[in-house]
CSV table of C-alpha atoms and ligand atoms in Angstrom, one decimal:
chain,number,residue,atom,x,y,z
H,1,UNK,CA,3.1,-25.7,9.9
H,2,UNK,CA,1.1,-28.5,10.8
H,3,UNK,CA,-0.9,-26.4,13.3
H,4,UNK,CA,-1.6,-23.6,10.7
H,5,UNK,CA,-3.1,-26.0,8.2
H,6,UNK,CA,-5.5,-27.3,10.5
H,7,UNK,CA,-7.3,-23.8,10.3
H,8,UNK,CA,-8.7,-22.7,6.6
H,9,UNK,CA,-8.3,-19.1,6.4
H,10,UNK,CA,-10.3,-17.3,4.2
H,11,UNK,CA,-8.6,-14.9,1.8
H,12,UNK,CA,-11.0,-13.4,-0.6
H,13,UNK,CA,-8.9,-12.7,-4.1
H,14,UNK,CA,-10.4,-9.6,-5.9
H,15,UNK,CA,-8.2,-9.4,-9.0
H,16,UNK,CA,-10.1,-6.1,-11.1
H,17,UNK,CA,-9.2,-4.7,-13.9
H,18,UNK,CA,-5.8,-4.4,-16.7
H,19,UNK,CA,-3.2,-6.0,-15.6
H,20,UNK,CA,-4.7,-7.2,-12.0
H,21,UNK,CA,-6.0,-10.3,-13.5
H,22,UNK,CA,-2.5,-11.4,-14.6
H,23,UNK,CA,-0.6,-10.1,-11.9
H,24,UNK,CA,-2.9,-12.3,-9.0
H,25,UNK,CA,-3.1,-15.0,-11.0
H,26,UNK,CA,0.7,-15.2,-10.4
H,27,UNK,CA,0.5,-14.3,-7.1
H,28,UNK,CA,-2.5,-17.2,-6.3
H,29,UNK,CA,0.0,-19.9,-8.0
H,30,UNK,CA,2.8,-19.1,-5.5
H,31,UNK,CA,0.2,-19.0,-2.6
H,32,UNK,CA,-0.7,-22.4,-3.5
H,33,UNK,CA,2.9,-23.4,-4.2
H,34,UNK,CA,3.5,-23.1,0.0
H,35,UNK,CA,1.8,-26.1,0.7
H,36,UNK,CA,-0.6,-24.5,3.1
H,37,UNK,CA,-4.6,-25.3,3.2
H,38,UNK,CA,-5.7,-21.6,1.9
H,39,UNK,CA,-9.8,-21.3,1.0
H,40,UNK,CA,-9.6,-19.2,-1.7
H,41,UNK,CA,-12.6,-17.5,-3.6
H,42,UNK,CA,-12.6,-14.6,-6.3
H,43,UNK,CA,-15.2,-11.7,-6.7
H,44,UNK,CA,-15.1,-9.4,-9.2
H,45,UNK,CA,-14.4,-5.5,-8.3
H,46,UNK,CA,-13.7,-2.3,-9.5
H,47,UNK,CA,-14.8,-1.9,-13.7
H,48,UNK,CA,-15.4,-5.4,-13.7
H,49,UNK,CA,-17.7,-5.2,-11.0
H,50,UNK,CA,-19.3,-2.4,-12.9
H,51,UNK,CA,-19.9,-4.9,-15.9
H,52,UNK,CA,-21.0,-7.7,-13.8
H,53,UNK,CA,-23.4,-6.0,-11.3
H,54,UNK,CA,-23.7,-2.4,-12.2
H,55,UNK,CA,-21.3,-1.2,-9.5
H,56,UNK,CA,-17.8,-1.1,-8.9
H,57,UNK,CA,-18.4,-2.6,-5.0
H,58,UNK,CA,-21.1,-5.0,-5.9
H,59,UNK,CA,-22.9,-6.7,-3.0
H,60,UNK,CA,-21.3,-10.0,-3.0
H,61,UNK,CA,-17.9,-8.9,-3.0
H,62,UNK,CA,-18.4,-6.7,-0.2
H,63,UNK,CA,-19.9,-9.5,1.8
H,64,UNK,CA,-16.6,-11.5,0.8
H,65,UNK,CA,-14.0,-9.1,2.0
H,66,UNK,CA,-16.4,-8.8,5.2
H,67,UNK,CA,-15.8,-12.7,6.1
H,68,UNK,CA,-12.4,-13.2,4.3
H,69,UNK,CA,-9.4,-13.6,6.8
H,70,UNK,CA,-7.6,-11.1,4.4
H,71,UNK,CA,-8.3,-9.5,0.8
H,72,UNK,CA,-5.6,-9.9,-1.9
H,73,UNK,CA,-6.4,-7.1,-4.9
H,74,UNK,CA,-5.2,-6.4,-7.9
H,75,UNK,CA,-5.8,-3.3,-9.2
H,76,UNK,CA,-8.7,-1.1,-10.7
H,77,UNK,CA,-9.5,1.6,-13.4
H,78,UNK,CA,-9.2,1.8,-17.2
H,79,UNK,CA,-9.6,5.0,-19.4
H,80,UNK,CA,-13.3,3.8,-20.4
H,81,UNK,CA,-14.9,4.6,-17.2
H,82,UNK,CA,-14.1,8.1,-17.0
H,83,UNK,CA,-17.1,9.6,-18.2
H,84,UNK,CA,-19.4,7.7,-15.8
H,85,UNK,CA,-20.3,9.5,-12.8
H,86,UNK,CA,-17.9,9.4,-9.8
H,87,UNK,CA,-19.9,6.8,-7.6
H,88,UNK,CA,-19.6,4.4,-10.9
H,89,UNK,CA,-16.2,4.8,-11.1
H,90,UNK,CA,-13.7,1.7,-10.4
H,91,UNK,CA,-11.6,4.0,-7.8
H,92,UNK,CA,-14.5,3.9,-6.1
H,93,UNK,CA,-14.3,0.8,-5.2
H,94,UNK,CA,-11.1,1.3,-3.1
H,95,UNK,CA,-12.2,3.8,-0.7
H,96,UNK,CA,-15.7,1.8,-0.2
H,97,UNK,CA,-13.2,-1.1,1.0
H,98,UNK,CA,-11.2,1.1,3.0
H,99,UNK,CA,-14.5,3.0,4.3
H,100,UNK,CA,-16.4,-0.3,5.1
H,101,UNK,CA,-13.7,-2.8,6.6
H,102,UNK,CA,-12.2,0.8,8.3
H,103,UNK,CA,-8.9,-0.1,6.9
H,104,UNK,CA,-7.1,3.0,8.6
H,105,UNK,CA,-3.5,1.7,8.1
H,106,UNK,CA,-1.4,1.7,5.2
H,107,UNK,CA,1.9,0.4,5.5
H,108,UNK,CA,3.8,1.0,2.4
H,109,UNK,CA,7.8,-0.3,2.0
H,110,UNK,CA,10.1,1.2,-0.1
H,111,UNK,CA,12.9,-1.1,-0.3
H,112,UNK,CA,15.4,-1.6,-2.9
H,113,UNK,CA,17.0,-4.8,-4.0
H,114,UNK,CA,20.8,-4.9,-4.8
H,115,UNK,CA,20.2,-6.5,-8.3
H,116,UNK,CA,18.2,-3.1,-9.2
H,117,UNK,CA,19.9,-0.4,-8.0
H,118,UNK,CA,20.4,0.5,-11.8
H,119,UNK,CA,16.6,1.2,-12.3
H,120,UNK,CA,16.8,3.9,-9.5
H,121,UNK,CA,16.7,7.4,-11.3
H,122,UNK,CA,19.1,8.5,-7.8
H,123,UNK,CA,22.6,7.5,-7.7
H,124,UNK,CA,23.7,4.3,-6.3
H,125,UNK,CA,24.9,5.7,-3.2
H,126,UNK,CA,22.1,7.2,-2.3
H,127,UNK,CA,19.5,4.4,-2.6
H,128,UNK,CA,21.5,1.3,-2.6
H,129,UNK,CA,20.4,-0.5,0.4
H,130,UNK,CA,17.5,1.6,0.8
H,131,UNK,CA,14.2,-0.1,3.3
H,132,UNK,CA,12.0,1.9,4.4
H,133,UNK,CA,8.3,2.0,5.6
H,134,UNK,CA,6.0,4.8,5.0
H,135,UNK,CA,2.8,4.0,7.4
H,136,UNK,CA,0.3,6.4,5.7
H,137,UNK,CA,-3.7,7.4,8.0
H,138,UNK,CA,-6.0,6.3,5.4
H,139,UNK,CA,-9.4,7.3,6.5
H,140,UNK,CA,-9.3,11.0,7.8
H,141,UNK,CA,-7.7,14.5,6.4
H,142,UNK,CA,-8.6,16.5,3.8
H,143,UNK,CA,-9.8,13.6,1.6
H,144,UNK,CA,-12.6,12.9,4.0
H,145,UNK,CA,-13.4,16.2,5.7
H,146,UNK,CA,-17.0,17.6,6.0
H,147,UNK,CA,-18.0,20.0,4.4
H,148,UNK,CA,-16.5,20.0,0.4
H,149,UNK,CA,-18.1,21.2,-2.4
H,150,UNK,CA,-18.4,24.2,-4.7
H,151,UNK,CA,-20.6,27.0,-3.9
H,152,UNK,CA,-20.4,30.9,-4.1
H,153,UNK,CA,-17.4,32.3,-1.8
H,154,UNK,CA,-18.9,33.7,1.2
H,155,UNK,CA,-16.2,35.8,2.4
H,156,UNK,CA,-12.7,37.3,1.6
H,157,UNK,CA,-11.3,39.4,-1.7
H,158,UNK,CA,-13.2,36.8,-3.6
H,159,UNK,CA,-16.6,37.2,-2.4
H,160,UNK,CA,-19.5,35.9,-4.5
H,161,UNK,CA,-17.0,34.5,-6.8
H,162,UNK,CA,-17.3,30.2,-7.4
H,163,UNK,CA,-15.0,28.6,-5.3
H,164,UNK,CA,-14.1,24.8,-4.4
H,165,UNK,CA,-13.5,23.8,-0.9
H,166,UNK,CA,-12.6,20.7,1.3
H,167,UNK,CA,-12.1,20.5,4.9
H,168,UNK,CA,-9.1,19.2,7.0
H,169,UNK,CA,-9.3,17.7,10.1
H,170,UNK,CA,-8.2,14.8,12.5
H,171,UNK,CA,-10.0,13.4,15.7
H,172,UNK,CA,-7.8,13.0,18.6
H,173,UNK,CA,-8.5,8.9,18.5
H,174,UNK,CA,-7.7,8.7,14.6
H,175,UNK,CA,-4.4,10.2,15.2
H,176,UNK,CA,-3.8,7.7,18.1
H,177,UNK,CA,-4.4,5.0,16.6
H,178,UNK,CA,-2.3,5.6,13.4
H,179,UNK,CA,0.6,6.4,16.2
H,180,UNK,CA,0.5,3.2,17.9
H,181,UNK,CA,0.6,1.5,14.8
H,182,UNK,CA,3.6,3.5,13.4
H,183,UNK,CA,5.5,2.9,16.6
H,184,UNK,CA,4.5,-0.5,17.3
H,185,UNK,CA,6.1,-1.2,13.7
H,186,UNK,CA,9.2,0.9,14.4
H,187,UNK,CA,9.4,-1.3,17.3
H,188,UNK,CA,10.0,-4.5,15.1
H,189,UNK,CA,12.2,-2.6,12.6
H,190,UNK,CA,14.7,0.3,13.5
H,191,UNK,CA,13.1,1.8,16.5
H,192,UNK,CA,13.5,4.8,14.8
H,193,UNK,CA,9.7,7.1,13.6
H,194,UNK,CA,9.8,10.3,12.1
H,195,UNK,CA,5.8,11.8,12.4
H,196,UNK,CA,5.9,14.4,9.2
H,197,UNK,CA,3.4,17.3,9.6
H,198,UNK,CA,2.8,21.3,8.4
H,199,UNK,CA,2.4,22.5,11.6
H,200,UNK,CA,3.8,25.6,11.6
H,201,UNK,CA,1.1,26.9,9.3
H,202,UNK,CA,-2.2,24.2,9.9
H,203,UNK,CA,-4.3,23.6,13.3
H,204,UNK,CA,-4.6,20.5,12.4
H,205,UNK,CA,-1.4,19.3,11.9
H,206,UNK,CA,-0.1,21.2,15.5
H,207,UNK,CA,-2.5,18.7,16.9
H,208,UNK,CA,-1.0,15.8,15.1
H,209,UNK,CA,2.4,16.7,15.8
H,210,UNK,CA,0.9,17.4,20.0
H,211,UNK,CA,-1.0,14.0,19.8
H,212,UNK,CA,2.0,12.1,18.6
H,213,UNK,CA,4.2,13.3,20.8
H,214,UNK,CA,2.2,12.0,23.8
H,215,UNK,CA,1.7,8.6,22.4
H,216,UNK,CA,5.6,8.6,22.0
H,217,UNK,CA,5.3,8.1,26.4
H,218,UNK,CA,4.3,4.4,26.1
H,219,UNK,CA,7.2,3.6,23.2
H,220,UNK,CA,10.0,5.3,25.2
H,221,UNK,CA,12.9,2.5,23.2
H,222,UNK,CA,11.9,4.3,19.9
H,223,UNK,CA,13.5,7.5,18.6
H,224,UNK,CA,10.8,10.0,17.5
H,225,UNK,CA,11.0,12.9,15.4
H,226,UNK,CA,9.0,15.4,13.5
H,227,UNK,CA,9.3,17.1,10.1
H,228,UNK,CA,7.5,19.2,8.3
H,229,UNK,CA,6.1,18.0,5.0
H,230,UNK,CA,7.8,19.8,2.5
H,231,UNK,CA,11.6,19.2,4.5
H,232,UNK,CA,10.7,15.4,4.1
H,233,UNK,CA,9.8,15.7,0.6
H,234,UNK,CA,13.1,17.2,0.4
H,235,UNK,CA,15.4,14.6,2.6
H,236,UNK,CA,13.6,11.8,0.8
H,237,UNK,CA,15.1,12.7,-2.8
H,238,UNK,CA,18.4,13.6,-0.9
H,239,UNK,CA,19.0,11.5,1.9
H,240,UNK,CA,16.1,8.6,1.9
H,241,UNK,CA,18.0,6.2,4.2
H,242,UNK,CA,18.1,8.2,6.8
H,243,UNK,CA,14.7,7.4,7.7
H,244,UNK,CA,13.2,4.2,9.4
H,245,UNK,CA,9.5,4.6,9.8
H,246,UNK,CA,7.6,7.4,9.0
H,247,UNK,CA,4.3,8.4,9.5
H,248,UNK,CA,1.6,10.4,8.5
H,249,UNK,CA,-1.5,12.2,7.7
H,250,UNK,CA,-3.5,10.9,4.4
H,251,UNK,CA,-3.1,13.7,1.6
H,252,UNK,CA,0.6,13.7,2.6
H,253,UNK,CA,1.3,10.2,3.1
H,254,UNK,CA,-0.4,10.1,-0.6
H,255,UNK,CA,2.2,12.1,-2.2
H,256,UNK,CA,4.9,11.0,-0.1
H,257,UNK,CA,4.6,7.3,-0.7
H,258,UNK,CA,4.7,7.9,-4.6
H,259,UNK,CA,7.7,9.7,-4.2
H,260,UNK,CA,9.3,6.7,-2.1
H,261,UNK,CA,8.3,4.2,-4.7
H,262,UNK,CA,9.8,5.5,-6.8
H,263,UNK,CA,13.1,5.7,-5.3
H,264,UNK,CA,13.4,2.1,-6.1
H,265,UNK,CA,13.2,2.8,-9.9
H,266,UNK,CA,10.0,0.4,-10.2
H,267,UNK,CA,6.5,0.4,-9.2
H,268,UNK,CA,6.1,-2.9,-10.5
H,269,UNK,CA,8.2,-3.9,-7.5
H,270,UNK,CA,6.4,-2.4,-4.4
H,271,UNK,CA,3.8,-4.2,-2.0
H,272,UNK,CA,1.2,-2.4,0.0
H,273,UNK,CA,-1.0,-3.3,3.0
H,274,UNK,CA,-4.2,-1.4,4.4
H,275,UNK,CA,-5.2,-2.7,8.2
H,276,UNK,CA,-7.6,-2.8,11.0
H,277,UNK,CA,-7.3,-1.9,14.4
H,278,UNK,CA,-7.4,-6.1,14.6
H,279,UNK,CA,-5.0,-6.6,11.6
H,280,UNK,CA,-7.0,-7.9,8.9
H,281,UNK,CA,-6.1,-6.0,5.8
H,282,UNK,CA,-6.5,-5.5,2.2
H,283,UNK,CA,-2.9,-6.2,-0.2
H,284,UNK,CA,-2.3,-5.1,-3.2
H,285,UNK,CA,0.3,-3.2,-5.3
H,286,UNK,CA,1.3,0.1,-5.5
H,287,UNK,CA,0.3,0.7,-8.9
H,288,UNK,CA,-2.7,0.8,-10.9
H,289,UNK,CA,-4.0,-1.6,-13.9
H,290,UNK,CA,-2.0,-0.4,-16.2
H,291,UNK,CA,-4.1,-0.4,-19.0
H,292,UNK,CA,-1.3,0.6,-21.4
H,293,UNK,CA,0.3,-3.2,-21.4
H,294,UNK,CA,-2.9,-4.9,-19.8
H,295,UNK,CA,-3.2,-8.3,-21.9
H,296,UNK,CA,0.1,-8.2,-23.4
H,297,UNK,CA,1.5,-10.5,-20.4
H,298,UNK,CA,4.6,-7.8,-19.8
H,299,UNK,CA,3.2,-7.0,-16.3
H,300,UNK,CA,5.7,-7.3,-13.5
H,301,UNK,CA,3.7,-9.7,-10.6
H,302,UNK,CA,6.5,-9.3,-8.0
H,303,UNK,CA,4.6,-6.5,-6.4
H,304,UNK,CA,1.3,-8.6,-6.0
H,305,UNK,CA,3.6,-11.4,-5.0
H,306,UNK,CA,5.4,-9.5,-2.3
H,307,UNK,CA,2.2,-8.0,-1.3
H,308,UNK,CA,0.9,-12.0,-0.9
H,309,UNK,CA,3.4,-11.7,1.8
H,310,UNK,CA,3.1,-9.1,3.9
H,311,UNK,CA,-0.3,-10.5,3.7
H,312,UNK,CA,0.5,-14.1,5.2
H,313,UNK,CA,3.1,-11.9,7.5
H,314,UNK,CA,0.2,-9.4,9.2
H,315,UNK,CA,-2.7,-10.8,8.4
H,316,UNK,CA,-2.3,-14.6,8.9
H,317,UNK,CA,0.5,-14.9,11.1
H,318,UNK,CA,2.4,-17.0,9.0
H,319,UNK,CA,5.7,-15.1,9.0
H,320,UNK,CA,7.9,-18.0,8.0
H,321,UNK,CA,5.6,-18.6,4.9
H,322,UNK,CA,6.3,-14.9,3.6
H,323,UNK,CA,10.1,-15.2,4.6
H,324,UNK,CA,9.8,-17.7,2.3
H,325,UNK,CA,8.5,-15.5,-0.5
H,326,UNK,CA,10.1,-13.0,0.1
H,327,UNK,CA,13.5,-15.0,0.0
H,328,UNK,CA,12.5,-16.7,-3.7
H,329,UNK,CA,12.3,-13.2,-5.1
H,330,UNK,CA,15.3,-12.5,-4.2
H,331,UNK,CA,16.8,-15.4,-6.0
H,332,UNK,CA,14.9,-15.0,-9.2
H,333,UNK,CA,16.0,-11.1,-9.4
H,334,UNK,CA,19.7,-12.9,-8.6
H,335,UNK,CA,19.4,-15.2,-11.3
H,336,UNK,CA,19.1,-12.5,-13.7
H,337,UNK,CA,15.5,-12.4,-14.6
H,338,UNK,CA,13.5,-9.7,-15.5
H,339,UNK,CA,9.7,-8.1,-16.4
H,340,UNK,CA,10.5,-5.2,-19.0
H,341,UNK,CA,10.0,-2.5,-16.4
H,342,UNK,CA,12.8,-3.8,-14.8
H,343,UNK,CA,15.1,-4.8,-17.7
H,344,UNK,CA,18.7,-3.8,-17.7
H,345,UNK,CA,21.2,-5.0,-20.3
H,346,UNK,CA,22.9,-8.4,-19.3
H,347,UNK,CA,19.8,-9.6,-17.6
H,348,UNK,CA,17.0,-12.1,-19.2
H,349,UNK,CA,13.9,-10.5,-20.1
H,350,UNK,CA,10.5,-12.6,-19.4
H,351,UNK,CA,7.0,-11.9,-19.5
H,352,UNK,CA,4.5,-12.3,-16.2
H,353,UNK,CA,3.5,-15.8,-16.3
H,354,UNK,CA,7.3,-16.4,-16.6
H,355,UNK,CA,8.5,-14.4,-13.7
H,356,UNK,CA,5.3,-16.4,-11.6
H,357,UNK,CA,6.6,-19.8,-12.6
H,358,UNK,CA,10.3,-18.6,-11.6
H,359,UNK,CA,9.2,-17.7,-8.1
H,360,UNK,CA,7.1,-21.3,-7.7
H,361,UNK,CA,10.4,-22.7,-8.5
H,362,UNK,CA,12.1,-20.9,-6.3
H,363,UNK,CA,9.7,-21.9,-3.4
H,364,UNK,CA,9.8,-25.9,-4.3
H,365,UNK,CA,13.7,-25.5,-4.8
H,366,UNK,CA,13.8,-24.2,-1.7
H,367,UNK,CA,12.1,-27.2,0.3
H,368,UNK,CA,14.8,-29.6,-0.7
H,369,UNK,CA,17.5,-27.6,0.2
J,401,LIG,P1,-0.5,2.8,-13.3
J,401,LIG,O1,0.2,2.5,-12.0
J,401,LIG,O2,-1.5,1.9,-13.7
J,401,LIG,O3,0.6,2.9,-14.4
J,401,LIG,C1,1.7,3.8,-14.5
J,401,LIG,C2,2.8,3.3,-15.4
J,401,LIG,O4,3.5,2.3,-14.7
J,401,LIG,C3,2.3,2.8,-16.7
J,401,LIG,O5,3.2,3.1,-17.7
J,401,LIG,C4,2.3,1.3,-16.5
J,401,LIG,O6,2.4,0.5,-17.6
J,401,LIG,C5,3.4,1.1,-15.5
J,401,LIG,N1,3.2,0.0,-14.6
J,401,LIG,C6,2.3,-0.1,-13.5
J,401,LIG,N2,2.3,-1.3,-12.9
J,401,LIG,C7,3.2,-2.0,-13.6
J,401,LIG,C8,3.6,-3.4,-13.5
J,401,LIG,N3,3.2,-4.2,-12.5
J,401,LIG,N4,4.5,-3.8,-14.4
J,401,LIG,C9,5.0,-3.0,-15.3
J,401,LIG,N5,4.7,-1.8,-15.5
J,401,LIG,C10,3.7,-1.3,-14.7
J,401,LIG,O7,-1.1,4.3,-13.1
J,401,LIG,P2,-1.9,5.1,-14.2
J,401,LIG,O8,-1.5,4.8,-15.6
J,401,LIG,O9,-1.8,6.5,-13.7
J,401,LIG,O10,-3.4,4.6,-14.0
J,401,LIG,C11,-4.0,3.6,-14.7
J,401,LIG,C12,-5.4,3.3,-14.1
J,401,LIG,O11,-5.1,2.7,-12.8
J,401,LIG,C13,-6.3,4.5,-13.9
J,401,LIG,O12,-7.6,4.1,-14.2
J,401,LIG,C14,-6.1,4.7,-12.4
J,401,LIG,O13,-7.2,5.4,-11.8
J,401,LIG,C15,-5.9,3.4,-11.9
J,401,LIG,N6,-5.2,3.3,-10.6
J,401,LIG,C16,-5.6,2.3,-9.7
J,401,LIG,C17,-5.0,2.1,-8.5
J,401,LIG,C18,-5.4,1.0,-7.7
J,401,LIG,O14,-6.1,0.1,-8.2
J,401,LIG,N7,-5.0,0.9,-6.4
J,401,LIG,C19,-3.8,2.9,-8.2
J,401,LIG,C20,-3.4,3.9,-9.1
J,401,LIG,C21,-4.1,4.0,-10.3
């Protein structure tokens, strides 16, 4: 401890839009409840950047994230953007974060607490005890792939006729990369990593699947399997515990890790984290700003402030620190208390500033035990 706080590390707070200011703010009062020396500094991004600098990724909060030790976010977007052209919009933001700081890794838990096992649309037995992480490749596939567009179809039945078009594809070091991360984490959880792919009908994903299979040499004390995309859509409405780590591609690692989320009944509840190949990353929650209960304080903070761990956790190796957080959420879902998302009858219903103060409590309760 006394080591740690000798260092300032930089973690550059970008809060955004709807709910992302309240749900930091909560999440910024339980960093500063640990006791460590964090330098702190905020930038505005996303439709907030828009109104300050004209752009969604203005300048100075680029620079910011490019010096920070780590990058706490909220979340972006409201409705009013829409109709400004795409390079405008707050989303946008997002990928020029990911694009710039080459954040290629997206780790993404799913794990569901025993006090809400209720919110789960499943049965109990089937997600009670649920953990599971769903490491997604964030800056390839089908999202990225040159060349997209619209144009006149140049071949085939429809020829002549408007079409739209992306392109799929993944370079041999992308998909290595993503591989060592995904087994280096199995490593510290189950030692189990199922790669999920569609390679019986796409090149690209045979190449996954031959690439990952090779990079499963150097982690010979972790089980590997494969699945194809649409079985593991499948076994994760059916059978989620059986899986440990899984990884893979972007567009499916999209769909899949909204479909884990909401295993656990809330997306208030679920952390995220986006890393280097050096481990700095970018946290925030899984959901967006929410711009149907921005302002009206209801927003749930827990993801932000779980995030705020796996931040201290990967980014700036304080693992203790975000056992620590980790361990006072656990006791303020024990003591009953719950954001409306979350609400169940027999528990206390509070708002987000509440559910913040609960968790500092927690934390200060905590060092005098
Ligand atoms: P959303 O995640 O913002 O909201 C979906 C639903 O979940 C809403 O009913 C909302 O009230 C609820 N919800 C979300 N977070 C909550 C929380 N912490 N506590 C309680 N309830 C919560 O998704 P959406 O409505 O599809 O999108 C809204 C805006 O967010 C859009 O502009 C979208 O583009 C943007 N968005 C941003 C991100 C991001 O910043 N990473 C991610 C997804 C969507």
């Amino acid at each position: 401890l006394i080591l740690n706080s000798i260092f300032d590390m930089k973690i550059a707070i970008l809060p955004g839009d709807g709910i992302g200011t309240e749900i930091v703010a909560q999440a910024v009062r339980v960093l500063e409840a640990l006791g460590q020396k964090f330098e702190m500094e905020t930038a505005p991004v996303g439709g907030a950047g828009y109104e300050a600098h004209g752009h969604p990724l203005p300048d100075g909060t680029l620079k910011l994230a490019k010096e920070a030790d780590a990058i706490l976010f909220g979340a972006v977007g409201d409705w009013k953007y829409d109709t400004l052209e795409r390079s405008l919009r707050p989303e946008q933001a997002i990928l020029g974060l990911r694009k710039h700081l080459t954040l290629f890794a997206n780790f993404r838990p799913a794990i569901l607490y025993p006090e809400l096992v209720g919110a789960s649309t499943l049965k109990p037995e089937v997600v009670s005890g649920l953990d599971i992480l769903i490491v997604r490749e964030l800056n390839g596939d089908i999202y990225f792939g040159q060349p997209r567009g619209m144009r006149e179809a140049p071949d085939g039945p429809f020829k002549g006729a408007r079409e739209g078009f992306d392109t799929m594809r993944y370079s041999e070091p992308e998909i290595r990369r993503i591989a060592h991360v995904a087994f280096k984490a199995a490593q510290k959880r189950g030692k189990r990593l199922t790669s999920v792919d569609k390679a019986n009908v796409l090149e690209t994903f045979q190449f996954w699947k031959d690439i990952v299979t090779d990079v499963h040499k150097e982690y010979p004390d972790v089980e590997l399997d494969h699945m194809y995309v649409d079985n593991a859509a499948m076994q994760l409405v059916r059978a989620p515990k059986k899986f440990d780590v899984i990884v893979t591609g972007n567009m499916f690692g999209d769909i899949l890790s909204d479909a884990a989320a909401m295993l656990t009944g809330s997306i208030g509840m679920l952390p995220s984290a986006s890393l280097d190949a050096n481990s700095k990353g970018l946290y925030e929650p899984s959901h967006g700003s929410a711009p149907d209960i921005a302002g009206k304080g209801i927003a749930n903070p827990l993801a932000t402030i779980l995030s705020a761990a796996m931040m201290l956790r990967f980014s700036l190796n304080l693992p203790a620190e975000a056992d620590r957080i980790e361990k006072a959420v656990k006791q303020v879902l024990a003591q009953g208390l719950r954001t409306p998302d979350i609400y169940e009858a027999g528990t206390t219903k509070v708002g987000t500033v509440d559910m913040g103060s609960a968790v500092v409590k927690a934390l200060r309760s905590e060092e005098h035990t």
